[in-house]
Amino acid sequence: MPLNHTHDPAATSWLASANAAGGDFPLQNLPFAVFRRSGSAEPFRGGVAIGDQVLDLAALSRTEGLQGLAAQAARLCAQPVLNDFLALGSPAWQALRHALFALLHSTATSTTEALVRACLVPQSAVDYAVPTRIGDYTDFYTSIHHAHKVTQLVKPGEPITPNFQWLPIAYHGRASSIGVSGQTFRRPLGQAMAPGASAPVHGPCTRLDYELEIGVYIGPGNAQGEPVALEQAESHIFGVCLLNDWSARDIQFWEMAPLGPFLGKNFATTISPWIVTLEALAPYRLAWTPPAGAAQPLAYLDTASNRQAGALDISLEVWLDTAQRRASNDGLGCAPARLSRTSFKHQYWTVAQMVTHHTMGGCNLQSGDLLGSGTISGPGPAEAGAMIELTAGGRQPVTLAGGHGQPEQRAFLQDFDTVILTGWCEAPGRARIGFGECRGQVLPALNA
Ligand code: CA
């Protein structure tokens, strides 16, 4: 996708909070969510983030602010889910983005500014919802660094499975338990087989983990039996969010042979409310190449454009807040502890290759479907996207930095722990855009 005037790093808005250095939501971002005023019974509807505000697209649709294709697109965003808007495809997405950019730009007239100001709601005063009706959710496994580390924990000395370098591995997940940031869930119950035991035990998960991922929303779908060629794959992608694939490791490793994850993965998945569009991500593309010595992809997973700019440089962090940290009200403050930092640029497969491989057998993707990237781990030890890697399977607990009183350690997650994912993009000579946050909390197990 070529860069255009909406990527101009010098562009500013008449809304001062959009121009704050280091903010997630400058004029160049314009991500989409579904929201309503906190504590209200209003219908959920689509909105776009600008600075510290949400631009209410339902309210804007009732004005004369938009015309033509942009107005048609905004009317579809006035619904409680964005599926119909996502189905429109990139010409409509671009028409709306460019129209909103003009309305919010510092050169807009005072009449325009007044019209748009009447449609703003502070982000501090809204609740979000899952932004699409997710028909199907698929979770990939596309970080070679994660694959290497987990394989060494589970089967020391063995190589990763030979299919990894030939295809983007995935399993079909569960859409019903996906929740938006702020989600809480009970520690799952399940079966686990202890090392050396002859029978499994049933009870609360003892090895609860998170997985740092991005989520990919499908725009226009494909007809069943008609695969999406790699050259067209990105026209089927609307945008990207942050995603936490909560994982019960003890349950997962007992149950997943030979058919794959089940209860270890299906109890909760948390997503960030904001979908950052592929157009907004255009300045942060990187070349994609298989690692030195790895197989070259089969022809259907290889194009010049995917090699030239298939990768995405999205910086990502994982933070942990705990009951002890929240209780340390000594006036010094006790922020969450950072657990890791990495980038999506290290991922083995691109989002386009994931879409193409998913459809190659004839499977139809539908508008609003969600793909998880799989755990995102970089090459360094501080770049691990899951606790199982950070703690070597729980054997080397991490000490949480910066707390007060007794230092806390974690081998796996404890009750009332909150995991916060953040993400942003920056590049030389380009604006910085952010994803907001993806926050979820573990509650005690049922009857625990
Ligand atoms: Ca996962």
CSV table of N, CA and C in Angstrom, one decimal, residues 72-153:
chain,number,residue,atom,x,y,z
A,72,GLN,N,-21.5,6.5,3.3
A,72,GLN,CA,-22.1,5.2,3.3
A,72,GLN,C,-21.3,4.3,4.3
A,73,ALA,N,-20.0,4.4,4.3
A,73,ALA,CA,-19.2,3.6,5.2
A,73,ALA,C,-19.5,3.9,6.6
A,74,ALA,N,-19.6,5.2,7.0
A,74,ALA,CA,-19.8,5.6,8.3
A,74,ALA,C,-21.2,5.1,8.8
A,75,ARG,N,-22.2,5.1,7.9
A,75,ARG,CA,-23.5,4.6,8.3
A,75,ARG,C,-23.5,3.2,8.7
A,76,LEU,N,-22.6,2.4,8.0
A,76,LEU,CA,-22.5,1.0,8.4
A,76,LEU,C,-21.8,0.8,9.8
A,77,CYS,N,-20.9,1.8,10.1
A,77,CYS,CA,-20.2,1.8,11.4
A,77,CYS,C,-21.1,2.2,12.5
A,78,ALA,N,-22.3,2.7,12.2
A,78,ALA,CA,-23.3,3.1,13.3
A,78,ALA,C,-23.9,1.9,13.9
A,79,GLN,N,-23.6,0.7,13.4
A,79,GLN,CA,-24.2,-0.5,14.0
A,79,GLN,C,-23.4,-1.1,15.2
A,80,PRO,N,-24.0,-2.0,15.9
A,80,PRO,CA,-23.3,-2.5,17.1
A,80,PRO,C,-22.1,-3.4,16.8
A,81,VAL,N,-21.9,-3.9,15.5
A,81,VAL,CA,-20.7,-4.6,15.1
A,81,VAL,C,-20.3,-4.0,13.7
A,82,LEU,N,-19.0,-4.2,13.4
A,82,LEU,CA,-18.5,-3.6,12.2
A,82,LEU,C,-18.4,-4.5,11.0
A,83,ASN,N,-19.1,-5.7,11.1
A,83,ASN,CA,-18.9,-6.7,10.0
A,83,ASN,C,-19.3,-6.1,8.6
A,84,ASP,N,-20.4,-5.4,8.6
A,84,ASP,CA,-20.8,-4.8,7.3
A,84,ASP,C,-19.9,-3.8,6.7
A,85,PHE,N,-19.3,-3.0,7.6
A,85,PHE,CA,-18.2,-2.0,7.2
A,85,PHE,C,-17.0,-2.8,6.7
A,86,LEU,N,-16.6,-3.8,7.4
A,86,LEU,CA,-15.4,-4.6,7.0
A,86,LEU,C,-15.6,-5.3,5.7
A,87,ALA,N,-16.9,-5.7,5.4
A,87,ALA,CA,-17.2,-6.3,4.1
A,87,ALA,C,-17.1,-5.4,2.9
A,88,LEU,N,-17.1,-4.1,3.2
A,88,LEU,CA,-17.1,-3.1,2.0
A,88,LEU,C,-15.8,-3.2,1.3
A,89,GLY,N,-14.7,-3.4,2.0
A,89,GLY,CA,-13.4,-3.4,1.3
A,89,GLY,C,-12.6,-2.1,1.3
A,90,SER,N,-11.4,-2.2,0.8
A,90,SER,CA,-10.5,-1.0,1.0
A,90,SER,C,-10.9,0.3,0.4
A,91,PRO,N,-11.6,0.3,-0.8
A,91,PRO,CA,-12.0,1.7,-1.3
A,91,PRO,C,-12.9,2.4,-0.3
A,92,ALA,N,-13.8,1.7,0.4
A,92,ALA,CA,-14.7,2.4,1.4
A,92,ALA,C,-13.9,2.7,2.6
A,93,TRP,N,-13.0,1.8,3.1
A,93,TRP,CA,-12.2,2.1,4.3
A,93,TRP,C,-11.4,3.3,4.1
A,94,GLN,N,-10.8,3.4,2.9
A,94,GLN,CA,-9.9,4.5,2.6
A,94,GLN,C,-10.7,5.8,2.4
A,95,ALA,N,-11.9,5.8,1.8
A,95,ALA,CA,-12.7,7.0,1.7
A,95,ALA,C,-13.1,7.5,3.1
A,96,LEU,N,-13.4,6.6,4.0
A,96,LEU,CA,-13.8,7.1,5.3
A,96,LEU,C,-12.6,7.7,6.1
A,97,ARG,N,-11.5,6.9,6.0
A,97,ARG,CA,-10.2,7.4,6.7
A,97,ARG,C,-9.8,8.8,6.2
A,98,HIS,N,-9.9,9.0,4.9
A,98,HIS,CA,-9.4,10.2,4.3
A,98,HIS,C,-10.4,11.4,4.6
A,99,ALA,N,-11.7,11.0,4.7
A,99,ALA,CA,-12.7,12.1,5.0
A,99,ALA,C,-12.5,12.5,6.5
A,100,LEU,N,-12.3,11.5,7.4
A,100,LEU,CA,-12.1,11.8,8.8
A,100,LEU,C,-10.8,12.6,9.0
A,101,PHE,N,-9.8,12.2,8.3
A,101,PHE,CA,-8.5,13.0,8.4
A,101,PHE,C,-8.7,14.4,8.0
A,102,ALA,N,-9.5,14.7,7.0
A,102,ALA,CA,-9.8,16.1,6.6
A,102,ALA,C,-10.6,16.8,7.7
A,103,LEU,N,-11.6,16.1,8.2
A,103,LEU,CA,-12.5,16.8,9.2
A,103,LEU,C,-11.7,17.1,10.5
A,104,LEU,N,-10.7,16.3,10.8
A,104,LEU,CA,-10.0,16.5,12.1
A,104,LEU,C,-8.7,17.3,11.9
A,105,HIS,N,-8.3,17.6,10.7
A,105,HIS,CA,-7.1,18.3,10.4
A,105,HIS,C,-7.1,19.7,10.9
A,106,SER,N,-5.9,20.2,11.2
A,106,SER,CA,-5.9,21.6,11.8
A,106,SER,C,-6.3,22.6,10.8
A,107,THR,N,-6.4,22.3,9.5
A,107,THR,CA,-6.8,23.3,8.5
A,107,THR,C,-8.3,23.3,8.3
A,108,ALA,N,-9.1,22.4,9.1
A,108,ALA,CA,-10.5,22.4,8.9
A,108,ALA,C,-11.1,23.7,9.3
A,109,THR,N,-12.3,24.1,8.8
A,109,THR,CA,-12.9,25.3,9.1
A,109,THR,C,-13.5,25.3,10.5
A,110,SER,N,-13.8,26.4,11.1
A,110,SER,CA,-14.4,26.4,12.5
A,110,SER,C,-15.7,25.8,12.5
A,111,THR,N,-16.5,25.9,11.4
A,111,THR,CA,-17.8,25.3,11.3
A,111,THR,C,-17.6,23.7,11.3
A,112,THR,N,-16.6,23.2,10.6
A,112,THR,CA,-16.4,21.8,10.6
A,112,THR,C,-16.0,21.3,12.0
A,113,GLU,N,-15.1,22.1,12.6
A,113,GLU,CA,-14.6,21.7,13.9
A,113,GLU,C,-15.8,21.7,14.9
A,114,ALA,N,-16.7,22.6,14.8
A,114,ALA,CA,-17.8,22.6,15.8
A,114,ALA,C,-18.7,21.4,15.5
A,115,LEU,N,-18.9,21.1,14.2
A,115,LEU,CA,-19.7,19.9,13.9
A,115,LEU,C,-19.1,18.6,14.4
A,116,VAL,N,-17.8,18.5,14.3
A,116,VAL,CA,-17.1,17.2,14.8
A,116,VAL,C,-17.0,17.2,16.3
A,117,ARG,N,-16.7,18.4,16.9
A,117,ARG,CA,-16.6,18.4,18.4
A,117,ARG,C,-17.9,17.9,19.0
A,118,ALA,N,-19.0,18.1,18.4
A,118,ALA,CA,-20.3,17.7,19.0
A,118,ALA,C,-20.5,16.2,18.9
A,119,CYS,N,-19.6,15.5,18.2
A,119,CYS,CA,-19.6,14.0,18.0
A,119,CYS,C,-18.5,13.4,18.8
A,120,LEU,N,-17.8,14.1,19.7
A,120,LEU,CA,-16.7,13.5,20.4
A,120,LEU,C,-17.2,13.1,21.8
A,121,VAL,N,-16.7,11.9,22.3
A,121,VAL,CA,-16.9,11.4,23.6
A,121,VAL,C,-15.6,11.1,24.2
A,122,PRO,N,-15.3,11.5,25.5
A,122,PRO,CA,-14.0,11.2,26.1
A,122,PRO,C,-13.7,9.7,26.2
A,123,GLN,N,-12.6,9.3,25.8
A,123,GLN,CA,-12.3,7.8,26.0
A,123,GLN,C,-12.4,7.4,27.5
A,124,SER,N,-12.1,8.3,28.4
A,124,SER,CA,-12.2,8.0,29.8
A,124,SER,C,-13.7,7.7,30.3
A,125,ALA,N,-14.7,8.0,29.4
A,125,ALA,CA,-16.1,7.9,29.8
A,125,ALA,C,-16.8,6.9,28.9
A,126,VAL,N,-16.1,5.9,28.3
A,126,VAL,CA,-16.8,4.9,27.5
A,126,VAL,C,-16.4,3.5,27.9
A,127,ASP,N,-17.3,2.6,27.5
A,127,ASP,CA,-17.0,1.1,27.6
A,127,ASP,C,-16.9,0.6,26.1
A,128,TYR,N,-16.1,-0.4,25.9
A,128,TYR,CA,-15.9,-1.0,24.6
A,128,TYR,C,-16.6,-2.4,24.5
A,129,ALA,N,-16.8,-2.8,23.3
A,129,ALA,CA,-17.3,-4.2,23.1
A,129,ALA,C,-16.4,-4.8,22.0
A,130,VAL,N,-16.5,-6.2,21.9
A,130,VAL,CA,-15.9,-6.9,20.8
A,130,VAL,C,-16.4,-6.3,19.5
A,131,PRO,N,-15.5,-5.8,18.6
A,131,PRO,CA,-15.9,-4.9,17.6
A,131,PRO,C,-16.6,-5.6,16.4
A,132,THR,N,-16.5,-6.9,16.3
A,132,THR,CA,-17.2,-7.6,15.2
A,132,THR,C,-17.9,-8.8,15.8
A,133,ARG,N,-18.9,-9.3,15.0
A,133,ARG,CA,-19.5,-10.6,15.3
A,133,ARG,C,-18.5,-11.6,14.7
A,134,ILE,N,-17.7,-12.2,15.6
A,134,ILE,CA,-16.6,-13.1,15.1
A,134,ILE,C,-17.2,-14.5,14.8
A,135,GLY,N,-17.3,-14.8,13.6
A,135,GLY,CA,-17.9,-16.1,13.2
A,135,GLY,C,-16.9,-17.2,13.5
A,136,ASP,N,-15.7,-17.0,13.2
A,136,ASP,CA,-14.6,-18.0,13.4
A,136,ASP,C,-13.3,-17.3,13.9
A,137,TYR,N,-12.6,-18.0,14.7
A,137,TYR,CA,-11.3,-17.6,15.3
A,137,TYR,C,-10.3,-18.7,15.1
A,138,THR,N,-9.2,-18.3,14.4
A,138,THR,CA,-8.1,-19.3,14.2
A,138,THR,C,-6.8,-18.7,14.8
A,139,ASP,N,-6.1,-19.6,15.6
A,139,ASP,CA,-4.9,-19.1,16.2
A,139,ASP,C,-3.7,-19.8,15.6
A,140,PHE,N,-2.7,-19.0,15.1
A,140,PHE,CA,-1.5,-19.5,14.4
A,140,PHE,C,-0.4,-19.8,15.4
A,141,TYR,N,0.7,-20.2,14.9
A,141,TYR,CA,1.9,-20.6,15.7
A,141,TYR,C,3.0,-20.3,14.8
A,142,THR,N,3.4,-19.0,14.7
A,142,THR,CA,4.3,-18.5,13.6
A,142,THR,C,5.6,-17.8,14.1
A,143,SER,N,5.9,-17.9,15.4
A,143,SER,CA,7.2,-17.4,15.9
A,143,SER,C,8.2,-18.5,16.0
A,144,ILE,N,9.2,-18.5,15.2
A,144,ILE,CA,10.2,-19.6,15.3
A,144,ILE,C,11.0,-19.6,16.6
A,145,HIS,N,11.1,-18.4,17.2
A,145,HIS,CA,11.8,-18.3,18.5
A,145,HIS,C,11.0,-18.9,19.6
A,146,HIS,N,9.7,-18.7,19.5
A,146,HIS,CA,8.8,-19.3,20.5
A,146,HIS,C,8.8,-20.8,20.3
A,147,ALA,N,8.7,-21.2,19.0
A,147,ALA,CA,8.6,-22.7,18.7
A,147,ALA,C,9.9,-23.4,19.2
A,148,HIS,N,11.1,-22.8,19.0
A,148,HIS,CA,12.3,-23.4,19.4
A,148,HIS,C,12.3,-23.5,21.0
A,149,LYS,N,12.0,-22.5,21.7
A,149,LYS,CA,12.1,-22.5,23.1
A,149,LYS,C,11.1,-23.5,23.8
A,150,VAL,N,9.8,-23.5,23.2
A,150,VAL,CA,8.9,-24.4,23.8
A,150,VAL,C,9.2,-25.8,23.5
A,151,THR,N,9.7,-26.1,22.3
A,151,THR,CA,10.1,-27.4,21.9
A,151,THR,C,11.2,-27.9,22.9
A,152,GLN,N,12.2,-27.0,23.2
A,152,GLN,CA,13.3,-27.4,24.1
A,152,GLN,C,12.8,-27.7,25.5
A,153,LEU,N,11.7,-27.0,25.9
A,153,LEU,CA,11.1,-27.3,27.3
A,153,LEU,C,10.4,-28.6,27.3
